[in-house]
Amino acid sequence: MIERIELEKYLADLLSISSVRDYCPNGLQVEGASQISKIVGGVTASQDLIDVAIKENADAILVHHGYFWKGESEAITGIKRNRIKALLDHDINLFAYHLPLDVHPALGNNAELGRLLGFETSGGMEPDNKFSVGLVGSLPTPMVLSDLTKHVSAVLGRDALSIGASDKEIKTVAWCTGGAQSMIDKAVALGVDAYISGEISEPTVHIARETGVAYISAGHHATERYGAKALGEHLQDKFDLDFVFVDIDNPV
């Protein structure tokens, strides 16, 4: 068991939240029980995840996608009201970490995705930024694009979409989880053979075709399952907490 305030401070320091600019609050978003012994983790603080946390008698939820995003309505109505009411009614804390969880060098979404896919990481997509969101690396053994796409699909359990010549040889790769398709321009500037992210937009296709940098869209949710899971398991080991990761299905 750990005091909420102690856990909040530990996570703030671990994830360097004061040093990472973001468009949502990172840390404790909804206050619940003062002592925490069980945490449910997931990608997004959806009603389905909250319902699981209630059934599990959890004291806290740990996610990548929380609430109070810049530009959204500040009114606590509709599904936001329902979610927050459920958390408050059951005294469940909500901890959410967006970009700080993307960039952490050991537990972050990008670090975990690279590890799972077997990439050899050489640095960040923003070489001069200590908190670079995306990463750059190489494949231990070159693959053609069609085989790399199959590999990504098999590891993530989701059919990935690739843009580029299927027989293009891929030696170097950049990646950024979630909705970072616009960062393909950085990948082009870095001169890598392929870029991987979660989502894809109409312009992404043209950029990939016209620059020759292959693009793989592997799913926003599918690429971001792993940071919250790794972080929760770290907390479980360090503080002897009970942690359960719940993968709420999302095809996007």
XYZ file of C-alpha atoms in Angstrom:
252
model
C 0.000 0.000 0.000
C 1.151 3.546 -0.753
C -0.176 6.993 0.110
C -1.754 8.746 -2.869
C 0.390 11.840 -2.387
C 3.549 9.712 -2.306
C 2.610 7.902 -5.508
C 1.725 11.170 -7.227
C 5.116 12.664 -6.347
C 7.009 9.524 -7.367
C 5.340 9.433 -10.791
C 5.864 13.156 -11.344
C 9.594 12.708 -10.748
C 9.901 9.437 -12.667
C 8.162 10.798 -15.755
C 9.597 14.342 -15.545
C 6.132 15.807 -16.053
C 7.233 19.372 -15.344
C 9.744 19.206 -18.213
C 7.429 17.904 -20.941
C 5.075 20.340 -22.673
C 1.663 18.813 -23.290
C -1.952 19.699 -24.064
C -3.540 18.015 -21.063
C -2.760 17.847 -17.338
C -0.405 15.001 -16.432
C -0.642 13.347 -13.037
C -3.592 12.972 -10.674
C -6.680 14.105 -12.603
C -9.405 12.858 -10.258
C -8.791 12.426 -6.531
C -9.967 9.292 -4.767
C -8.809 7.164 -1.844
C -5.858 8.467 0.163
C -4.238 5.016 0.287
C -3.670 2.842 -2.765
C -3.139 -0.892 -2.824
C -4.666 -1.911 -6.180
C -4.322 -0.223 -9.565
C -6.088 -1.006 -12.835
C -4.195 0.120 -15.934
C -5.333 0.718 -19.486
C -4.842 2.919 -22.526
C -7.858 5.203 -22.075
C -9.996 6.122 -19.056
C -13.182 4.996 -20.780
C -16.367 3.971 -18.986
C -15.569 0.320 -19.751
C -12.221 0.606 -17.960
C -13.811 2.390 -15.013
C -16.416 -0.374 -14.745
C -13.646 -2.976 -14.586
C -11.854 -0.956 -11.898
C -15.060 -0.852 -9.853
C -15.478 -4.638 -10.138
C -11.827 -5.117 -9.183
C -12.231 -2.856 -6.125
C -9.310 -0.810 -7.388
C -8.122 2.308 -5.585
C -6.673 3.885 -8.726
C -6.691 3.814 -12.510
C -3.494 4.451 -14.493
C -3.854 5.427 -18.159
C -2.211 7.152 -21.119
C -5.377 8.971 -22.241
C -7.155 10.783 -19.428
C -9.378 13.868 -19.428
C -9.339 17.685 -19.708
C -7.708 18.031 -23.130
C -6.845 21.461 -24.451
C -9.619 22.731 -26.700
C -12.370 20.472 -25.372
C -15.417 21.826 -23.560
C -14.801 22.515 -19.879
C -18.365 21.548 -18.995
C -18.737 18.357 -16.939
C -21.643 16.921 -18.926
C -22.504 13.785 -20.887
C -19.995 10.954 -20.840
C -17.450 13.098 -18.980
C -19.966 13.610 -16.167
C -20.788 9.892 -16.086
C -17.140 8.860 -15.955
C -16.118 11.334 -13.272
C -19.207 10.554 -11.167
C -18.371 6.841 -11.268
C -14.802 7.560 -10.144
C -15.928 9.824 -7.291
C -18.744 7.503 -6.187
C -16.258 4.648 -5.812
C -13.356 6.717 -4.441
C -11.089 5.775 -7.368
C -8.087 7.940 -8.224
C -7.357 8.654 -11.887
C -3.707 9.065 -12.862
C -3.073 9.962 -16.512
C 0.233 10.530 -18.323
C 0.230 11.489 -21.988
C 3.464 12.740 -23.596
C 5.546 12.029 -20.465
C 4.629 8.369 -20.900
C 5.389 8.479 -24.621
C 8.923 9.772 -24.086
C 10.181 7.841 -21.052
C 13.365 6.048 -22.182
C 12.660 2.779 -20.377
C 8.908 2.549 -19.691
C 7.475 4.762 -22.428
C 5.199 3.754 -25.275
C 7.910 4.307 -27.877
C 10.606 2.493 -25.911
C 8.260 -0.440 -25.342
C 7.123 -0.593 -28.974
C 10.715 -0.620 -30.193
C 11.590 -3.372 -27.720
C 8.622 -5.512 -28.707
C 9.353 -5.147 -32.421
C 13.032 -5.968 -31.867
C 14.402 -2.669 -33.148
C 17.865 -1.443 -32.168
C 17.269 2.108 -30.928
C 19.939 4.670 -31.790
C 18.309 7.915 -30.605
C 15.358 10.255 -30.859
C 13.607 11.676 -33.899
C 14.484 15.090 -32.476
C 18.230 14.629 -31.825
C 18.621 17.858 -29.834
C 15.566 17.221 -27.636
C 16.139 15.201 -24.466
C 12.408 14.452 -24.442
C 12.047 13.509 -28.105
C 8.668 11.875 -28.651
C 9.677 9.535 -31.502
C 12.636 7.200 -31.776
C 15.035 6.117 -34.519
C 16.791 2.819 -34.976
C 17.495 -0.109 -37.208
C 16.358 -3.651 -37.811
C 18.766 -6.358 -36.613
C 18.269 -7.954 -40.029
C 16.921 -6.009 -43.036
C 13.416 -6.920 -44.237
C 11.380 -5.996 -47.246
C 8.395 -3.793 -46.454
C 5.831 -6.574 -46.855
C 7.651 -8.757 -44.307
C 8.080 -5.890 -41.854
C 4.363 -5.152 -42.108
C 3.563 -8.797 -41.362
C 5.952 -8.709 -38.409
C 4.310 -5.585 -36.960
C 0.866 -7.112 -37.473
C 1.833 -10.351 -35.737
C 3.422 -8.636 -32.735
C 0.558 -6.175 -32.208
C -2.263 -8.555 -33.106
C -3.729 -6.097 -35.594
C -3.553 -5.871 -39.396
C -1.167 -3.032 -40.143
C -1.473 -0.947 -43.315
C 1.664 -0.109 -45.282
C 2.294 2.476 -47.983
C 5.240 1.898 -50.302
C 6.718 -0.730 -52.587
C 6.229 -4.137 -50.980
C 9.743 -5.216 -51.994
C 11.456 -2.082 -50.632
C 14.338 -3.089 -48.357
C 14.022 -1.669 -44.850
C 17.185 -1.250 -42.792
C 16.496 1.901 -40.785
C 13.236 2.917 -39.156
C 11.681 5.700 -37.100
C 8.568 5.282 -34.988
C 6.171 7.254 -32.829
C 3.116 5.655 -31.267
C -0.458 6.935 -31.452
C -1.609 9.694 -33.786
C 1.806 10.906 -34.946
C 1.421 10.409 -38.687
C 2.346 14.066 -39.287
C 5.830 13.320 -37.973
C 6.561 11.494 -41.219
C 8.179 14.768 -42.324
C 10.783 14.339 -39.572
C 11.341 10.753 -40.691
C 11.927 11.970 -44.245
C 14.445 14.541 -43.004
C 16.247 11.818 -41.038
C 16.581 9.694 -44.168
C 15.186 6.462 -42.708
C 13.731 3.726 -44.880
C 10.401 3.477 -43.056
C 8.295 5.290 -40.482
C 5.748 3.650 -38.162
C 2.924 5.277 -36.243
C -0.613 4.450 -35.189
C -2.895 6.433 -37.447
C -2.846 7.489 -41.081
C -4.219 10.569 -42.858
C -4.820 11.309 -46.510
C -1.645 13.424 -46.892
C 0.462 10.685 -45.288
C -0.064 8.478 -48.329
C 1.198 11.090 -50.762
C 4.215 11.964 -48.633
C 5.217 8.307 -48.399
C 4.766 7.736 -52.120
C 6.567 10.885 -53.220
C 9.527 10.691 -50.830
C 10.074 6.936 -50.929
C 9.907 6.635 -47.124
C 7.606 3.699 -46.471
C 4.826 4.242 -43.943
C 3.194 1.670 -41.667
C -0.017 2.502 -39.829
C -0.255 0.029 -36.955
C -3.177 1.430 -34.936
C -3.373 4.198 -32.336
C -4.583 1.927 -29.558
C -2.481 -1.024 -30.665
C 0.789 0.930 -30.523
C 0.006 2.523 -27.145
C -0.934 -0.506 -25.040
C 2.497 -0.957 -23.620
C 3.566 2.162 -21.720
C 0.822 2.078 -19.089
C 1.352 -1.665 -18.711
C 5.109 -1.301 -18.216
C 4.632 1.594 -15.788
C 2.051 -0.284 -13.751
C 4.256 -3.357 -13.529
C 7.128 -1.125 -12.382
C 4.940 0.296 -9.598
C 3.811 -3.190 -8.653
C 7.394 -4.342 -8.183
C 8.639 -1.200 -6.435
C 5.776 -0.678 -3.979
C 4.339 -4.202 -3.715
C 1.014 -3.090 -5.190
C -1.588 -5.189 -6.966
C -1.686 -4.160 -10.636
C -4.008 -5.407 -13.388
C -3.704 -4.243 -16.983
C -6.969 -4.342 -18.944
C -6.900 -4.101 -22.733
C -10.285 -2.642 -23.732
C -10.671 -3.552 -27.403
C -10.381 -0.644 -29.829
C -9.973 -1.311 -33.572
C -8.556 2.150 -34.318
